[in-house]
mmCIF file of C-alpha atoms and ligand atoms in Angstrom:
data_model
loop_
_atom_site.group_PDB
_atom_site.id
_atom_site.type_symbol
_atom_site.label_atom_id
_atom_site.label_comp_id
_atom_site.label_asym_id
_atom_site.label_seq_id
_atom_site.Cartn_x
_atom_site.Cartn_y
_atom_site.Cartn_z
ATOM 1 C CA UNK A 710 -27.342 41.758 16.944
ATOM 2 C CA UNK A 711 -26.552 43.514 20.130
ATOM 3 C CA UNK A 712 -26.849 42.439 23.567
ATOM 4 C CA UNK A 713 -25.743 44.519 26.838
ATOM 5 C CA UNK A 714 -21.957 43.766 26.472
ATOM 6 C CA UNK A 715 -21.510 42.346 22.880
ATOM 7 C CA UNK A 716 -22.939 42.252 19.485
ATOM 8 C CA UNK A 717 -23.010 39.206 17.286
ATOM 9 C CA UNK A 718 -22.185 39.914 13.549
ATOM 10 C CA UNK A 719 -21.198 37.998 10.507
ATOM 11 C CA UNK A 720 -17.692 36.396 10.288
ATOM 12 C CA UNK A 721 -15.087 38.459 7.705
ATOM 13 C CA UNK A 722 -11.839 37.398 6.089
ATOM 14 C CA UNK A 723 -10.534 40.227 8.240
ATOM 15 C CA UNK A 724 -11.030 38.087 11.521
ATOM 16 C CA UNK A 725 -8.443 35.821 10.543
ATOM 17 C CA UNK A 726 -5.523 37.362 12.603
ATOM 18 C CA UNK A 727 -7.760 37.344 15.865
ATOM 19 C CA UNK A 728 -8.827 33.472 15.187
ATOM 20 C CA UNK A 729 -5.287 32.516 14.789
ATOM 21 C CA UNK A 730 -4.403 34.003 18.185
ATOM 22 C CA UNK A 731 -6.528 31.174 19.654
ATOM 23 C CA UNK A 732 -6.927 28.280 17.480
ATOM 24 C CA UNK A 733 -3.460 26.916 18.510
ATOM 25 C CA UNK A 734 -3.892 27.290 22.247
ATOM 26 C CA UNK A 735 -4.557 24.345 24.147
ATOM 27 C CA UNK A 736 -5.857 26.150 27.168
ATOM 28 C CA UNK A 737 -8.960 27.311 24.989
ATOM 29 C CA UNK A 738 -9.002 24.106 22.673
ATOM 30 C CA UNK A 739 -9.093 21.518 25.426
ATOM 31 C CA UNK A 740 -12.798 22.609 26.033
ATOM 32 C CA UNK A 741 -13.902 22.150 22.234
ATOM 33 C CA UNK A 742 -15.066 19.305 20.481
ATOM 34 C CA UNK A 743 -14.590 18.224 16.942
ATOM 35 C CA UNK A 744 -11.669 19.368 14.609
ATOM 36 C CA UNK A 745 -10.113 21.709 17.212
ATOM 37 C CA UNK A 746 -8.754 18.703 19.121
ATOM 38 C CA UNK A 747 -6.888 17.320 16.037
ATOM 39 C CA UNK A 748 -3.710 19.738 16.632
ATOM 40 C CA UNK A 749 -2.744 23.017 15.626
ATOM 41 C CA UNK A 750 -4.488 24.685 12.882
ATOM 42 C CA UNK A 751 -2.525 26.260 9.715
ATOM 43 C CA UNK A 752 -3.639 29.566 8.407
ATOM 44 C CA UNK A 753 -4.395 27.890 5.215
ATOM 45 C CA UNK A 754 -6.592 25.608 6.976
ATOM 46 C CA UNK A 755 -8.453 28.379 8.961
ATOM 47 C CA UNK A 756 -8.858 30.753 5.633
ATOM 48 C CA UNK A 757 -10.769 27.928 4.139
ATOM 49 C CA UNK A 758 -12.928 27.330 7.023
ATOM 50 C CA UNK A 759 -13.526 31.067 7.082
ATOM 51 C CA UNK A 760 -14.679 30.964 3.376
ATOM 52 C CA UNK A 761 -16.796 28.349 4.168
ATOM 53 C CA UNK A 762 -18.183 29.882 7.493
ATOM 54 C CA UNK A 763 -18.988 33.084 5.725
ATOM 55 C CA UNK A 764 -21.254 31.336 3.129
ATOM 56 C CA UNK A 765 -24.880 30.884 3.868
ATOM 57 C CA UNK A 766 -26.062 27.392 4.728
ATOM 58 C CA UNK A 767 -29.116 25.886 5.475
ATOM 59 C CA UNK A 768 -28.411 24.283 8.833
ATOM 60 C CA UNK A 769 -25.889 26.296 10.253
ATOM 61 C CA UNK A 770 -25.569 30.010 11.481
ATOM 62 C CA UNK A 771 -22.062 31.303 12.564
ATOM 63 C CA UNK A 772 -21.204 34.536 14.184
ATOM 64 C CA UNK A 773 -18.325 36.426 15.562
ATOM 65 C CA UNK A 774 -18.732 37.919 19.110
ATOM 66 C CA UNK A 775 -17.492 41.417 19.241
ATOM 67 C CA UNK A 776 -17.285 43.578 22.471
ATOM 68 C CA UNK A 777 -19.833 46.620 21.856
ATOM 69 C CA UNK A 778 -17.993 49.761 21.839
ATOM 70 C CA UNK A 779 -14.616 49.032 20.611
ATOM 71 C CA UNK A 780 -15.802 46.278 18.184
ATOM 72 C CA UNK A 781 -12.864 44.197 19.645
ATOM 73 C CA UNK A 782 -12.986 40.376 18.237
ATOM 74 C CA UNK A 783 -13.730 38.290 21.311
ATOM 75 C CA UNK A 784 -14.673 34.942 19.794
ATOM 76 C CA UNK A 785 -17.322 33.123 17.966
ATOM 77 C CA UNK A 786 -20.409 31.283 18.267
ATOM 78 C CA UNK A 787 -22.897 29.275 16.148
ATOM 79 C CA UNK A 788 -26.079 27.356 15.501
ATOM 80 C CA UNK A 789 -25.205 24.133 13.919
ATOM 81 C CA UNK A 790 -27.299 20.834 12.911
ATOM 82 C CA UNK A 791 -30.440 22.848 12.788
ATOM 83 C CA UNK A 792 -33.295 20.922 11.723
ATOM 84 C CA UNK A 793 -36.111 22.791 10.300
ATOM 85 C CA UNK A 794 -38.515 19.890 10.714
ATOM 86 C CA UNK A 795 -37.754 19.215 14.158
ATOM 87 C CA UNK A 796 -37.073 22.807 14.891
ATOM 88 C CA UNK A 797 -33.975 22.348 16.751
ATOM 89 C CA UNK A 798 -30.256 23.190 16.850
ATOM 90 C CA UNK A 799 -27.095 22.758 18.605
ATOM 91 C CA UNK A 800 -24.964 25.676 19.750
ATOM 92 C CA UNK A 801 -21.113 26.052 19.822
ATOM 93 C CA UNK A 802 -19.460 29.062 21.875
ATOM 94 C CA UNK A 803 -15.820 30.105 22.288
ATOM 95 C CA UNK A 804 -14.463 33.221 23.975
ATOM 96 C CA UNK A 805 -10.889 32.869 22.298
ATOM 97 C CA UNK A 806 -9.346 35.897 24.125
ATOM 98 C CA UNK A 807 -8.463 34.258 27.660
ATOM 99 C CA UNK A 808 -8.305 37.572 29.540
ATOM 100 C CA UNK A 809 -11.968 38.196 28.474
ATOM 101 C CA UNK A 810 -13.000 35.012 30.430
ATOM 102 C CA UNK A 811 -15.531 35.338 33.377
ATOM 103 C CA UNK A 812 -16.512 38.777 32.569
ATOM 104 C CA UNK A 813 -20.013 38.151 31.358
ATOM 105 C CA UNK A 814 -19.265 38.193 27.410
ATOM 106 C CA UNK A 815 -20.190 34.645 27.038
ATOM 107 C CA UNK A 816 -23.575 34.717 28.923
ATOM 108 C CA UNK A 817 -24.585 37.732 26.783
ATOM 109 C CA UNK A 818 -23.435 36.419 23.671
ATOM 110 C CA UNK A 819 -25.429 33.259 24.437
ATOM 111 C CA UNK A 820 -28.396 35.276 25.610
ATOM 112 C CA UNK A 821 -28.230 36.996 22.055
ATOM 113 C CA UNK A 822 -27.929 33.670 20.102
ATOM 114 C CA UNK A 823 -30.907 32.056 21.987
ATOM 115 C CA UNK A 824 -32.938 35.418 20.927
ATOM 116 C CA UNK A 825 -31.987 34.635 17.481
ATOM 117 C CA UNK A 826 -32.879 31.091 17.564
ATOM 118 C CA UNK A 827 -36.031 31.481 19.279
ATOM 119 C CA UNK A 828 -37.482 34.648 18.180
ATOM 120 C CA UNK A 829 -35.840 35.031 14.863
ATOM 121 C CA UNK A 830 -35.737 31.474 13.566
ATOM 122 C CA UNK A 831 -38.817 29.957 15.613
ATOM 123 C CA UNK A 832 -36.828 27.159 16.993
ATOM 124 C CA UNK A 833 -38.235 25.103 19.646
ATOM 125 C CA UNK A 834 -35.054 23.365 21.176
ATOM 126 C CA UNK A 835 -31.427 24.310 21.515
ATOM 127 C CA UNK A 836 -28.948 22.081 22.946
ATOM 128 C CA UNK A 837 -25.406 21.867 23.681
ATOM 129 C CA UNK A 838 -22.628 19.350 24.692
ATOM 130 C CA UNK A 839 -20.049 20.518 27.424
ATOM 131 C CA UNK A 840 -17.230 18.402 29.102
ATOM 132 C CA UNK A 841 -17.480 17.983 32.698
ATOM 133 C CA UNK A 842 -14.328 19.784 33.243
ATOM 134 C CA UNK A 843 -15.681 23.094 32.397
ATOM 135 C CA UNK A 844 -17.619 24.416 35.302
ATOM 136 C CA UNK A 845 -17.432 28.088 34.075
ATOM 137 C CA UNK A 846 -19.242 26.865 30.894
ATOM 138 C CA UNK A 847 -21.785 24.907 32.930
ATOM 139 C CA UNK A 848 -22.391 28.000 35.125
ATOM 140 C CA UNK A 849 -22.702 30.269 32.295
ATOM 141 C CA UNK A 850 -25.196 27.960 30.154
ATOM 142 C CA UNK A 851 -27.373 27.533 33.362
ATOM 143 C CA UNK A 852 -27.571 31.445 33.594
ATOM 144 C CA UNK A 853 -29.149 31.237 30.397
ATOM 145 C CA UNK A 854 -31.634 28.979 30.948
ATOM 146 C CA UNK A 855 -30.027 25.222 29.848
ATOM 147 C CA UNK A 856 -30.878 22.363 31.933
ATOM 148 C CA UNK A 857 -28.926 19.287 32.333
ATOM 149 C CA UNK A 858 -30.461 16.504 30.280
ATOM 150 C CA UNK A 859 -28.163 13.835 30.522
ATOM 151 C CA UNK A 860 -24.523 12.452 30.435
ATOM 152 C CA UNK A 861 -22.321 10.597 27.937
ATOM 153 C CA UNK A 862 -20.097 8.772 30.341
ATOM 154 C CA UNK A 863 -16.263 8.762 29.178
ATOM 155 C CA UNK A 864 -17.260 10.355 26.039
ATOM 156 C CA UNK A 865 -14.328 12.494 25.955
ATOM 157 C CA UNK A 866 -10.269 11.662 25.912
ATOM 158 C CA UNK A 867 -7.851 14.456 27.277
ATOM 159 C CA UNK A 868 -4.457 13.781 28.582
ATOM 160 C CA UNK A 869 -4.674 10.208 29.739
ATOM 161 C CA UNK A 870 -8.298 10.369 31.292
ATOM 162 C CA UNK A 871 -11.699 10.143 30.128
ATOM 163 C CA UNK A 872 -14.305 12.591 31.167
ATOM 164 C CA UNK A 873 -17.987 12.680 31.063
ATOM 165 C CA UNK A 874 -19.750 14.944 28.163
ATOM 166 C CA UNK A 875 -22.817 16.784 29.727
ATOM 167 C CA UNK A 876 -25.913 17.397 27.279
ATOM 168 C CA UNK A 877 -27.525 20.491 28.124
ATOM 169 C CA UNK A 878 -30.911 21.970 26.506
ATOM 170 C CA UNK A 879 -33.581 24.763 26.842
ATOM 171 C CA UNK A 880 -36.887 24.786 25.094
ATOM 172 C CA UNK A 881 -38.623 27.880 23.645
ATOM 173 C CA UNK A 882 -41.515 27.543 26.233
ATOM 174 C CA UNK A 883 -38.648 27.730 29.063
ATOM 175 C CA UNK A 884 -37.162 30.658 27.405
ATOM 176 C CA UNK A 885 -40.102 32.525 27.040
ATOM 177 C CA UNK A 886 -41.226 31.798 30.866
ATOM 178 C CA UNK A 887 -37.868 33.014 31.973
ATOM 179 C CA UNK A 888 -38.140 36.324 29.635
ATOM 180 C CA UNK A 889 -41.682 36.830 30.967
ATOM 181 C CA UNK A 890 -40.677 36.550 34.606
ATOM 182 C CA UNK A 891 -37.840 39.216 34.203
ATOM 183 C CA UNK A 892 -40.064 41.597 32.564
ATOM 184 C CA UNK A 893 -43.017 41.274 35.007
ATOM 185 C CA UNK A 894 -42.913 43.867 37.796
HETATM 186 C C1 COA B 670 -17.576 29.126 28.297
HETATM 187 C C2 COA B 670 -17.797 30.501 27.981
HETATM 188 C C3 COA B 670 -17.859 30.901 26.662
HETATM 189 C C4 COA B 670 -17.979 31.316 29.093
HETATM 190 O O1 COA B 670 -18.061 32.692 28.966
HETATM 191 P P1 COA B 670 -17.543 33.918 29.944
HETATM 192 O O2 COA B 670 -17.653 35.193 29.296
HETATM 193 O O3 COA B 670 -15.994 33.258 30.150
HETATM 194 O O4 COA B 670 -18.489 33.593 31.054
HETATM 195 P P2 COA B 670 -19.175 34.267 31.920
HETATM 196 O O5 COA B 670 -18.419 35.491 32.647
HETATM 197 O O6 COA B 670 -20.408 35.054 31.090
HETATM 198 O O7 COA B 670 -20.086 33.457 32.801
HETATM 199 C C5 COA B 670 -19.118 32.472 33.791
HETATM 200 C C6 COA B 670 -19.900 32.083 35.061
HETATM 201 O O8 COA B 670 -19.270 31.078 35.485
HETATM 202 C C7 COA B 670 -18.574 31.358 36.876
HETATM 203 N N1 COA B 670 -17.428 30.365 37.016
HETATM 204 C C8 COA B 670 -16.510 30.927 36.661
HETATM 205 N N2 COA B 670 -15.626 29.885 37.133
HETATM 206 C C9 COA B 670 -16.315 28.934 37.898
HETATM 207 C C10 COA B 670 -16.012 27.782 38.166
HETATM 208 N N3 COA B 670 -14.849 27.094 38.341
HETATM 209 N N4 COA B 670 -17.070 26.800 38.913
HETATM 210 C C11 COA B 670 -18.480 27.595 39.057
HETATM 211 N N5 COA B 670 -18.530 28.703 38.078
HETATM 212 C C12 COA B 670 -17.471 29.426 37.624
HETATM 213 C C13 COA B 670 -18.594 32.914 36.977
HETATM 214 O O9 COA B 670 -18.521 33.148 38.335
HETATM 215 C C14 COA B 670 -19.760 33.237 36.035
HETATM 216 O O10 COA B 670 -20.980 33.333 36.797
HETATM 217 P P3 COA B 670 -21.314 34.849 37.537
HETATM 218 O O11 COA B 670 -21.443 35.943 36.185
HETATM 219 O O12 COA B 670 -22.759 34.736 38.171
HETATM 220 O O13 COA B 670 -20.320 35.270 38.488
HETATM 221 C C15 COA B 670 -16.084 31.250 27.874
HETATM 222 O O14 COA B 670 -15.329 31.165 29.168
HETATM 223 C C16 COA B 670 -15.250 30.278 26.947
HETATM 224 O O15 COA B 670 -15.158 30.327 25.606
HETATM 225 N N6 COA B 670 -14.085 29.222 27.267
HETATM 226 C C17 COA B 670 -13.110 28.674 26.599
HETATM 227 C C18 COA B 670 -14.025 27.879 25.563
HETATM 228 C C19 COA B 670 -15.027 27.108 25.928
HETATM 229 O O16 COA B 670 -15.080 26.320 27.271
HETATM 230 N N7 COA B 670 -16.398 26.921 25.268
HETATM 231 C C20 COA B 670 -17.488 26.236 25.675
HETATM 232 C C21 COA B 670 -17.293 24.934 25.128
HETATM 233 S S1 COA B 670 -18.874 23.920 25.463
#
């Protein structure tokens, strides 16, 4: 699935070296939730994760973000907690390659993911959680149409301080309205 800068594709075993470059890097993982905060990930654990992430699952879709042109691995993105009843999902994204931050890749990848979520999976709502100390991510999500919906106060502990988690979401109707306004003359 292609955007203007990146392509989203399935995860392969051969992605392991590129993934290992960033999974132990706290400058990257400090922005991520879940198991990423539990400390360095071993290659064995990461190989197991790839096996599981590559297998089809009913409530998750995971993709590698690669650069268009040279196919270089940049990071990964996913839809998780997909509810086929509520037609909703949560999104996660990481550009693991730090020199590639701030060059538009994350925003482009998110736009491709939203296209997939709304136009292919027919979801109605996509949401995410982002820490208040991540203004780059928040700016990128706002460019994709996400709105701030609420704050989970002191939800996140990092390095001796508690931080707020911001919940953001975008609805299918908002996504389509933005798309139409961009397409209209
Ligand atoms: C968050 C992430 C996916 C964004 O992707 P990216 O390719 O770096 O971001 P983009 O270049 O597409 O867009 C970032 C925007 O934020 C802006 N920005 C950067 N730093 C900023 C700051 N401190 N304050 C406000 N805006 C900022 C940029 O100017 C850019 O907007 P512009 O294109 O209008 O100039 C990527 O940085 C990343 O993976 N970071 C580490 C992991 C992470 O934070 N994951 C998300 C967890 S919720």
